[in-house]
Coordinates of N, CA and C and ligand atoms in Angstrom, one line a residue:
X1 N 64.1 148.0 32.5 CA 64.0 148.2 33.9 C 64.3 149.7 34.3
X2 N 63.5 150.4 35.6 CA 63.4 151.6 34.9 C 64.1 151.4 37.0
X3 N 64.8 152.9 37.3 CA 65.1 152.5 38.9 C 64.3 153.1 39.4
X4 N 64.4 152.7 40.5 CA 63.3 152.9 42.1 C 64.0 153.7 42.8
X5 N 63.4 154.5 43.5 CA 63.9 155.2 44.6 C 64.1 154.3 46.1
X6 N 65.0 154.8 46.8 CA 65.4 153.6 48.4 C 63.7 154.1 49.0
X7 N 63.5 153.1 49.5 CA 62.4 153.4 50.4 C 62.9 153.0 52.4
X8 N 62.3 154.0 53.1 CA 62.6 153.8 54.3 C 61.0 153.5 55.3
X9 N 61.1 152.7 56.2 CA 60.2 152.7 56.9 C 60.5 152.5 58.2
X10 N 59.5 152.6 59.6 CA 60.4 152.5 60.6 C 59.1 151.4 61.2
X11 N 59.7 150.2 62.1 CA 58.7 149.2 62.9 C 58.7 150.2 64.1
X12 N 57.3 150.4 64.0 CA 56.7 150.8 65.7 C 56.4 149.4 66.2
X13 N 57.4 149.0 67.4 CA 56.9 147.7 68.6 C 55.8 148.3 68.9
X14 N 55.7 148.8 70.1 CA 54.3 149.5 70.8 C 53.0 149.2 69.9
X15 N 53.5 149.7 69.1 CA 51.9 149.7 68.3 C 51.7 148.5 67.2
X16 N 52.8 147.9 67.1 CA 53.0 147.0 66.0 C 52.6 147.0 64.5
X17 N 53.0 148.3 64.2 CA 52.7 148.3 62.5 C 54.1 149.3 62.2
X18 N 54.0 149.5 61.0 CA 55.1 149.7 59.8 C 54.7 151.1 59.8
X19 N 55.5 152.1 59.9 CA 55.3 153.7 60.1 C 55.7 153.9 58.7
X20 N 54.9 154.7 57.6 CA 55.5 154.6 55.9 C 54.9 153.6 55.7
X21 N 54.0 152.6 55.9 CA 53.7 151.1 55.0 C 52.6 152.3 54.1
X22 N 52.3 151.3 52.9 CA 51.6 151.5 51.5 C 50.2 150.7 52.0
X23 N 50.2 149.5 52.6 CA 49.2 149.0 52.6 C 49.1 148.6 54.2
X24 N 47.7 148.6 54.4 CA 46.9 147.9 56.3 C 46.0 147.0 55.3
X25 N 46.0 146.1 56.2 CA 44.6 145.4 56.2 C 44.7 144.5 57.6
X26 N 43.0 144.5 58.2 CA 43.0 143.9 59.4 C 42.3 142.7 59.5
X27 N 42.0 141.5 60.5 CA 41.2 140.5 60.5 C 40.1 141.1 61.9
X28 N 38.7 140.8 61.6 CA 38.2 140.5 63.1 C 37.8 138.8 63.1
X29 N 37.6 138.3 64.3 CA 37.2 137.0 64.8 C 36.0 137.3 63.8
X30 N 35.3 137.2 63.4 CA 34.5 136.9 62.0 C 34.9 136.2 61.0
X31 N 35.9 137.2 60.8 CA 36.7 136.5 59.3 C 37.2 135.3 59.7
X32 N 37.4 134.8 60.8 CA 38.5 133.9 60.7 C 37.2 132.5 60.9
X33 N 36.3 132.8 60.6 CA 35.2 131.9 60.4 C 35.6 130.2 60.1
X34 N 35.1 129.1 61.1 CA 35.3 127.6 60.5 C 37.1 127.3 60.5
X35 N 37.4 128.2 61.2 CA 39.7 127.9 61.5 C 39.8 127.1 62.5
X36 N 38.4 127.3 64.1 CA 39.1 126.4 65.1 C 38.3 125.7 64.6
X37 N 38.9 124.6 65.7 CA 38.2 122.9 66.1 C 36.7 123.3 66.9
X38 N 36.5 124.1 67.6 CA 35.6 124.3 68.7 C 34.7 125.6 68.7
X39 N 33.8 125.3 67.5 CA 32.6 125.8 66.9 C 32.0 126.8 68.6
X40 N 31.7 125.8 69.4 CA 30.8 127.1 70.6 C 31.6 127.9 71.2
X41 N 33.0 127.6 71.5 CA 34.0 128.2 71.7 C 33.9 129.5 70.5
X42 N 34.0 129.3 69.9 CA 34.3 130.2 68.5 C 33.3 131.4 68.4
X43 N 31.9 130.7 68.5 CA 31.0 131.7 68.9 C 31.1 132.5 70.4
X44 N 31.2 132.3 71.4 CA 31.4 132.8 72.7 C 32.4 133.8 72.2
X45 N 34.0 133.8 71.6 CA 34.8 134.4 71.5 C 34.4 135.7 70.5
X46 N 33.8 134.9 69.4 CA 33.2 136.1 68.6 C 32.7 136.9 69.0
X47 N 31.5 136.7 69.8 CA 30.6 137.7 70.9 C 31.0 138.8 71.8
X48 N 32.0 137.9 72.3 CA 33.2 138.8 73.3 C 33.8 140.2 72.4
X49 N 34.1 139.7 71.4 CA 35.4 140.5 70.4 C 34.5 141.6 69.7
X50 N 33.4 141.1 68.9 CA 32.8 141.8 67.9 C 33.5 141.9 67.0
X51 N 34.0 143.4 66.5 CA 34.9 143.6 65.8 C 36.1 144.4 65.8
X52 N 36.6 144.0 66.9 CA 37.5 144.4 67.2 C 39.0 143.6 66.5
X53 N 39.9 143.9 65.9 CA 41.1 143.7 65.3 C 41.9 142.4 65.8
X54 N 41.9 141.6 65.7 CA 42.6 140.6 66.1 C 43.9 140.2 65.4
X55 N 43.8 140.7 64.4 CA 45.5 140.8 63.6 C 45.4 141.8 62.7
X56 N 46.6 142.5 62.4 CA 46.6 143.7 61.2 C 48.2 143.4 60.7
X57 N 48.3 143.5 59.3 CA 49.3 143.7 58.8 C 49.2 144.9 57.7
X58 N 50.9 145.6 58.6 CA 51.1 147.1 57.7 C 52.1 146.8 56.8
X59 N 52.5 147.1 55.4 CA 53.1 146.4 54.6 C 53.8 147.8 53.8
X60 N 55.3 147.5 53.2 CA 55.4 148.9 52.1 C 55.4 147.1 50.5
X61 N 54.8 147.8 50.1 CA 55.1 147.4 48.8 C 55.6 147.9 47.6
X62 N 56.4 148.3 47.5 CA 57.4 148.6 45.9 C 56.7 148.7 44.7
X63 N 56.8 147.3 44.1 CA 55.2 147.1 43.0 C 55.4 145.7 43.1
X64 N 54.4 144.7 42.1 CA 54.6 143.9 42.3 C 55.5 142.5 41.8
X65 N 56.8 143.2 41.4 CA 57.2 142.6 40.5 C 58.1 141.2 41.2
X66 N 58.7 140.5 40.2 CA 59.3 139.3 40.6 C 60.8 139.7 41.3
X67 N 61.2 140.5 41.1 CA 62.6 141.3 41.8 C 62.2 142.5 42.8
X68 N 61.2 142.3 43.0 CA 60.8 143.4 44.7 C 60.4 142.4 45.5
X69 N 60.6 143.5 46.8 CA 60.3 142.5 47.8 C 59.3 143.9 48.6
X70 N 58.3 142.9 49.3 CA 57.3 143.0 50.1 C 57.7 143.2 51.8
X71 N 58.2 144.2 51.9 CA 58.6 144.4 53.5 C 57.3 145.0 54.4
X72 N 57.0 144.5 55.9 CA 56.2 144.6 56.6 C 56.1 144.1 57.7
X73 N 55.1 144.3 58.6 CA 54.7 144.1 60.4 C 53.3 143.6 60.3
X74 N 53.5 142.3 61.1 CA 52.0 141.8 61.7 C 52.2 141.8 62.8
X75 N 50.2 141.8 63.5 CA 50.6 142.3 65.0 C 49.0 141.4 65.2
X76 N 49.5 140.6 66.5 CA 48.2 139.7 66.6 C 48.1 139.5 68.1
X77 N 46.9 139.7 68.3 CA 46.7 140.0 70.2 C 46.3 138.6 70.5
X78 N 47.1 138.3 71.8 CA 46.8 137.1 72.1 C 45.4 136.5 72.9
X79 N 45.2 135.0 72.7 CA 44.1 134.6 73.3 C 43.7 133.4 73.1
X80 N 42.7 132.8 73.1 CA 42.2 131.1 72.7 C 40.9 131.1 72.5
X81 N 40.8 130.0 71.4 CA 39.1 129.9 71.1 C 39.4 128.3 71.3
X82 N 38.6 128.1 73.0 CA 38.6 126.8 73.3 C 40.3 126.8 74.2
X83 N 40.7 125.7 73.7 CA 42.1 125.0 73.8 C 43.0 125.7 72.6
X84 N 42.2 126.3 71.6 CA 43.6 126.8 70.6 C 43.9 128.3 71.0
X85 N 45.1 128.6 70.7 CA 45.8 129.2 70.9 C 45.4 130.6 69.2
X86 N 45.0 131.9 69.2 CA 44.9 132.5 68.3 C 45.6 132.8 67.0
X87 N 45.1 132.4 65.8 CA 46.2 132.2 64.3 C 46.1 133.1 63.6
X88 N 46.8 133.1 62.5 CA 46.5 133.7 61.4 C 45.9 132.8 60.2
X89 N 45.1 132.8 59.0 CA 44.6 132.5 58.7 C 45.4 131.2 57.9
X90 N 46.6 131.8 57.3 CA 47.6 130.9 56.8 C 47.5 130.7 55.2
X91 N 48.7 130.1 54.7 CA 48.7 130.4 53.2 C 49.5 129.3 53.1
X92 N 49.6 129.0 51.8 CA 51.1 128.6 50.8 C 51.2 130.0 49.5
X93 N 52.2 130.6 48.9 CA 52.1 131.2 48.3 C 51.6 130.8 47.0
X94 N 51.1 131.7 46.4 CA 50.4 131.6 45.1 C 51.3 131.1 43.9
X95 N 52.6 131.7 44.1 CA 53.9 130.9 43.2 C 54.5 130.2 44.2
X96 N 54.2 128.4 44.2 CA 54.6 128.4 45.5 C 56.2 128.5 45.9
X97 N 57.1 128.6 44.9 CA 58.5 128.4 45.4 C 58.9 129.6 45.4
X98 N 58.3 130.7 46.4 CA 58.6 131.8 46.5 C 58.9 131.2 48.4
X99 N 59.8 132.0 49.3 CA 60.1 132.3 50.5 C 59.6 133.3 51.2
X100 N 60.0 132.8 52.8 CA 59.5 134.5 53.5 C 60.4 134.4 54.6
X101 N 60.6 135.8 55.3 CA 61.3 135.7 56.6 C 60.0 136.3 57.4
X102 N 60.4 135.7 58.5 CA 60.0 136.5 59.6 C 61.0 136.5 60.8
X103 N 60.7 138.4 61.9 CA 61.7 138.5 62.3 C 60.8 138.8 63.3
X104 N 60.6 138.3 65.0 CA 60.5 138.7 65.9 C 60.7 140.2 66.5
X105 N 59.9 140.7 66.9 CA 59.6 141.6 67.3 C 59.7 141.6 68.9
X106 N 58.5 141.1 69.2 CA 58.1 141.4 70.7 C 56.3 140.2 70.5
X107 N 56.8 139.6 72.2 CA 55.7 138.4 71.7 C 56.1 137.3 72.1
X108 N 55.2 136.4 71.7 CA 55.9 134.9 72.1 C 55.3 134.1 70.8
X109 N 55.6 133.6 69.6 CA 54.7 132.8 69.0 C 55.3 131.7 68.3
X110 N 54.6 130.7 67.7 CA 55.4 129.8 66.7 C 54.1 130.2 65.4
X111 N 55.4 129.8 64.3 CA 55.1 130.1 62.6 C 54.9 127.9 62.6
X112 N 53.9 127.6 62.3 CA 53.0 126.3 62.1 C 53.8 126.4 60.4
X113 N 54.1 125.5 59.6 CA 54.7 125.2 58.8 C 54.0 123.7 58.5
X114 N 53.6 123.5 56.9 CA 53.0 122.0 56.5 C 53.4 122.2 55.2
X115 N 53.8 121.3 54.8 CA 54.4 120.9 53.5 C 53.2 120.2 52.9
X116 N 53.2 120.6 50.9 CA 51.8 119.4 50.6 C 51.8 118.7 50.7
X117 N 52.9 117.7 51.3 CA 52.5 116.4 51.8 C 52.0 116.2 53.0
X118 N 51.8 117.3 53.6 CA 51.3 116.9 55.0 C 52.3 116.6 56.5
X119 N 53.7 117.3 56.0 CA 54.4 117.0 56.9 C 54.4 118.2 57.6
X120 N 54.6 118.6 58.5 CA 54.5 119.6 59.7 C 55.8 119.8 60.5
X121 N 56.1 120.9 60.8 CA 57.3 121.5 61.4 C 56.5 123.2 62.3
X122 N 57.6 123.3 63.6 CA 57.1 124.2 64.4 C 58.3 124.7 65.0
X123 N 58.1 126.3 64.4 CA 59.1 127.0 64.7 C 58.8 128.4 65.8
X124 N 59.6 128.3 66.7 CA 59.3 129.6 68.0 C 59.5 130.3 68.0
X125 N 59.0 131.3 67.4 CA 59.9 132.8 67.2 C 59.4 133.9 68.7
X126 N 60.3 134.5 69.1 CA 60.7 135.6 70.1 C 61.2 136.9 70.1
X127 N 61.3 137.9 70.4 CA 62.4 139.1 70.0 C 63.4 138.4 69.6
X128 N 64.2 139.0 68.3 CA 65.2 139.1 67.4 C 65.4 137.6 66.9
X129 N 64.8 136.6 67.0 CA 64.6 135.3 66.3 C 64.0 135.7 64.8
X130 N 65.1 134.7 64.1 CA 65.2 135.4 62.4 C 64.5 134.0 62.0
X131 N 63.3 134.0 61.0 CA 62.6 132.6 60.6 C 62.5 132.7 59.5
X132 N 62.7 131.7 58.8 CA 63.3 131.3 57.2 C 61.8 130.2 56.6
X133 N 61.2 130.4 56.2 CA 60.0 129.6 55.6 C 60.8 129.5 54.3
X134 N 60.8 128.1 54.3 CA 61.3 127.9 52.8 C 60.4 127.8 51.4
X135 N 60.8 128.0 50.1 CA 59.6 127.7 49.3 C 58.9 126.4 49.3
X136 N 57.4 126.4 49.2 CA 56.5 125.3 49.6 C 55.8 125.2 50.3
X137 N 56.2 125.9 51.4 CA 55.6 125.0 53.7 C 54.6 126.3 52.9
X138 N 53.5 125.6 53.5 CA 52.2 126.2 54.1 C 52.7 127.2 55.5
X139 N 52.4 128.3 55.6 CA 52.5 128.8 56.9 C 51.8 129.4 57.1
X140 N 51.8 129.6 58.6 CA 50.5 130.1 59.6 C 51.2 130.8 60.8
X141 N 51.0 132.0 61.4 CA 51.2 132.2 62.5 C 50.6 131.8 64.3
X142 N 50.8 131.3 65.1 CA 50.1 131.3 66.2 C 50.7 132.1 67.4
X143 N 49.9 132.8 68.3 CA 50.5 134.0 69.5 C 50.0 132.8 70.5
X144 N 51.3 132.4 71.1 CA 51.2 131.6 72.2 C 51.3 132.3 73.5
X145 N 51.5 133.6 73.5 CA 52.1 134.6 74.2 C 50.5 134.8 75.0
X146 N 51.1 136.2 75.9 CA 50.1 136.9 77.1 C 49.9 138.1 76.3
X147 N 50.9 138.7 75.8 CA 51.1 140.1 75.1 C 51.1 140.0 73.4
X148 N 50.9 141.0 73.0 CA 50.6 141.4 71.3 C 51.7 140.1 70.8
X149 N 51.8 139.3 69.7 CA 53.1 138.9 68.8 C 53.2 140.0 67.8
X150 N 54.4 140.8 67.8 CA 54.6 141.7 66.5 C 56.0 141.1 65.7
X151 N 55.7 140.7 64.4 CA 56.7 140.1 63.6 C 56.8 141.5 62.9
X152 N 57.9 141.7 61.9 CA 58.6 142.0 60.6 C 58.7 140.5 59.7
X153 N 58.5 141.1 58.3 CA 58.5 139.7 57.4 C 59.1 140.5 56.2
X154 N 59.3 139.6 55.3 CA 59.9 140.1 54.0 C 59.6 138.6 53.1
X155 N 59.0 139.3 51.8 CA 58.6 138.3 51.1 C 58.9 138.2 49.4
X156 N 59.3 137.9 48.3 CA 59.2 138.4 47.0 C 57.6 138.4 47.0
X157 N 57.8 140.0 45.8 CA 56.8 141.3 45.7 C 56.1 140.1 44.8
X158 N 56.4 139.1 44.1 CA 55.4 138.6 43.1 C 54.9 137.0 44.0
X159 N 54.7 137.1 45.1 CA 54.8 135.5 45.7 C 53.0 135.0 45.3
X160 N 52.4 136.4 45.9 CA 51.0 135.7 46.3 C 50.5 135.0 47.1
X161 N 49.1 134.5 47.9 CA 48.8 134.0 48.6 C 47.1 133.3 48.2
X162 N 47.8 131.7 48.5 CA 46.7 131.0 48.0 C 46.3 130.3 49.7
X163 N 44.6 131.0 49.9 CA 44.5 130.1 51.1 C 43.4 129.0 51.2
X164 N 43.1 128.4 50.1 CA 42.6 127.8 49.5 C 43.1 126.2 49.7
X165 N 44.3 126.4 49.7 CA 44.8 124.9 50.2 C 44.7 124.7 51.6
X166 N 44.8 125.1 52.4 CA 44.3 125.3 53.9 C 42.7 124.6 54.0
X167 N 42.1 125.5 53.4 CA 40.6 125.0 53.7 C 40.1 123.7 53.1
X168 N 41.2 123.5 51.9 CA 40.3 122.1 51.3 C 41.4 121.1 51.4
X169 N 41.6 121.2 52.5 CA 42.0 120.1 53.5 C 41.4 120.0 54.6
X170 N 40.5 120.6 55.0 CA 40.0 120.5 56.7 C 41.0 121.2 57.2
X171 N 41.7 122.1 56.9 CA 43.0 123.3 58.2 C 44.2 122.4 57.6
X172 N 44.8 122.8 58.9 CA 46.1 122.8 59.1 C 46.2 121.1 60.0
X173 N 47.7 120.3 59.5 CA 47.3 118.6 59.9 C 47.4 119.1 61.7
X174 N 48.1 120.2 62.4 CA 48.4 120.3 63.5 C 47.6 121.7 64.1
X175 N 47.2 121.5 64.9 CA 46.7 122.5 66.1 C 47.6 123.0 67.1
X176 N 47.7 124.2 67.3 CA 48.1 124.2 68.5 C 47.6 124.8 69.8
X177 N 47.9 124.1 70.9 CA 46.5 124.2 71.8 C 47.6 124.5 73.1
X178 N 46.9 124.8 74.4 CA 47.8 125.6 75.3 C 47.9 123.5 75.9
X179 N 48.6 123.8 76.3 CA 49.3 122.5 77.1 C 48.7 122.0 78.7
X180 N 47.9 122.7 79.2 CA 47.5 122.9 80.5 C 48.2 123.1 81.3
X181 N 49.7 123.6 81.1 CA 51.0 123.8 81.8 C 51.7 125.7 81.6
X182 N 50.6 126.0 80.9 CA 50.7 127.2 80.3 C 51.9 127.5 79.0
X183 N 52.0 126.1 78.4 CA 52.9 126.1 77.7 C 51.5 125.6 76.2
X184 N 52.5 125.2 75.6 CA 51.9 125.3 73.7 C 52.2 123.7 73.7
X185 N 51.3 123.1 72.8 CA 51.5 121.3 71.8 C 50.8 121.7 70.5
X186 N 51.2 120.9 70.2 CA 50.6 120.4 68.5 C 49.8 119.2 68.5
X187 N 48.7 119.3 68.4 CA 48.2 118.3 68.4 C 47.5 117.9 66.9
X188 N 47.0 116.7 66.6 CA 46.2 116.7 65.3 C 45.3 117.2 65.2
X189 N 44.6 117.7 64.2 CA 43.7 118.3 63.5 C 42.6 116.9 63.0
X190 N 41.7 116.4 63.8 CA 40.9 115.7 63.8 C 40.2 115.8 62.1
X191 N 39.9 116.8 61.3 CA 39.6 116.9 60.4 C 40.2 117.0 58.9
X192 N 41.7 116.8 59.6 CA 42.3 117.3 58.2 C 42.9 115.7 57.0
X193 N 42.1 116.1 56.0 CA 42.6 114.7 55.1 C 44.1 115.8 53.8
X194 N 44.9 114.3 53.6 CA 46.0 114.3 53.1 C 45.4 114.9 51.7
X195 N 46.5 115.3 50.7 CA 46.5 115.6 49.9 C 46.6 114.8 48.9
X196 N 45.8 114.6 47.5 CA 46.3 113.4 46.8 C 48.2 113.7 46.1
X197 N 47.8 112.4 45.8 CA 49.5 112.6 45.3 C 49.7 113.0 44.3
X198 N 49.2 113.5 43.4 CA 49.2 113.9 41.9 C 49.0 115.5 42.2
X199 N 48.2 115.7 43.2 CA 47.8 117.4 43.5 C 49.5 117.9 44.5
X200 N 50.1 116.8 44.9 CA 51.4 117.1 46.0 C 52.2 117.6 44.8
X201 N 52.1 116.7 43.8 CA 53.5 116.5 42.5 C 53.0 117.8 42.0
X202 N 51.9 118.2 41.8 CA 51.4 119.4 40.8 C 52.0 120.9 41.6
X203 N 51.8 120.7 42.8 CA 52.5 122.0 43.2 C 54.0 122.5 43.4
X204 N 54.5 120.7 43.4 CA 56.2 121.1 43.9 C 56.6 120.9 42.3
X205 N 56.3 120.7 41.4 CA 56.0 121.0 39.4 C 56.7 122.6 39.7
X206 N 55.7 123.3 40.4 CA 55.6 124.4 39.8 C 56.8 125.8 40.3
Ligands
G6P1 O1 47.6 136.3 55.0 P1 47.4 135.7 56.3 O2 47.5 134.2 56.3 O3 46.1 136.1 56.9 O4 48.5 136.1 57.3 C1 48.7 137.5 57.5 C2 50.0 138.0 56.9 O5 51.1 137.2 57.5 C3 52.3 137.6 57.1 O6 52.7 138.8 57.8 C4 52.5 137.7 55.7 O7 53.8 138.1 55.3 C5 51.5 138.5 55.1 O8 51.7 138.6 53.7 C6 50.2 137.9 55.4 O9 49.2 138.4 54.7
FE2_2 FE1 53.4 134.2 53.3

């Protein structure tokens, strides 16, 4: 093992990216293709947006080994396709018993959390709210907010992201949709089937 030099970076709130990150990458409403429940909705919003940014995460990455860690800022403007409330695409990691934090920034959102078995948890993150995704949960971000959600996250450098289990289930078992109170619910996900049980045992195996 050969040493690293300290690396420093600084979170711009305002602009919500990592000042020094190594890596950007952005989504537009395109990409996020077949996520809501509400296909005409989806197109109307697309049309609206084009390609304009709807989430970007600035990241420093070290390299990618099993003892680095992945520090970085996501930044996701708020809005609704339909009744849902705007996501990120969502993952379980590729090694799944790898972890992540996330740290509130500025924003209003909850991190959607589903385990392979299909159990679901919803956590609210705010300015200086510290969130602990343990190894396993599927997570997803949602901006339940008026203004930008900007997180800070920290992940091990070798986790990976498989989003693959997401889609071949029908999404995520929970939606979250505005409440008509101007508040947030979870509601079900009309399409999403369970995981078998031998595919549940194969991942928490690993
Ligand atoms: O990868 P997505 O599900 O699109 O989510 C966007 C990003 O969310 C978080 O910030 C993670 O730490 C990133 O690694 C991830 O890529
Ligand atoms: Fe992750």
């Amino acid at each position: 093992m050969s040493m690293r030099e300290p690396g420093l970076c600084v979170v711009d709130i305002e602009k919500g990216e990592l000042r020094g990150a190594t890596n950007r990458y952005t989504k537009t409403m395109a990409d996020l293709a077949g996520l809501y429940e509400d296909e005409a909705a989806y197109q109307a919003v697309l049309a609206e947006l084009g390609d304009k940014v709807v989430y970007e995460v600035t990241d420093y990455k070290p390299s990618a080994d099993a003892g680095d860690m992945i520090i970085g800022v996501t930044r996701m403007i708020p809005g609704k396709v339909g009744r849902e409330y705007f996501l990120t695409r969502g993952h379980i990691h590729a090694n799944p018993n790898r972890p992540e934090m996330y740290y509130g920034e500025s924003g209003h959102g909850i991190m959607l959390l589903e385990s392979p078995a299909g159990e679901i948890r919803t956590v609210e993150i705010g300015p200086r709210s510290l969130c602990y995704v343990p190894p396993y949960w599927i997570h997803r971000s949602v901006n339940v907010g008026t203004t930008d959600l900007v997180m800070t996250f920290a992940y091990p450098a070798d986790s990976g992201q498989d989003y693959d289990i997401i889609a071949k289930a029908g999404g995520m078992r929970s939606r979250i949709v505005d409440d008509g109170k101007g508040g947030w619910a979870a509601v079900d996900n009309d399409g999403y089937q369970f995981r078998p049980k031998d595919l549940v045992e194969a991942i928490m195996a690993r």
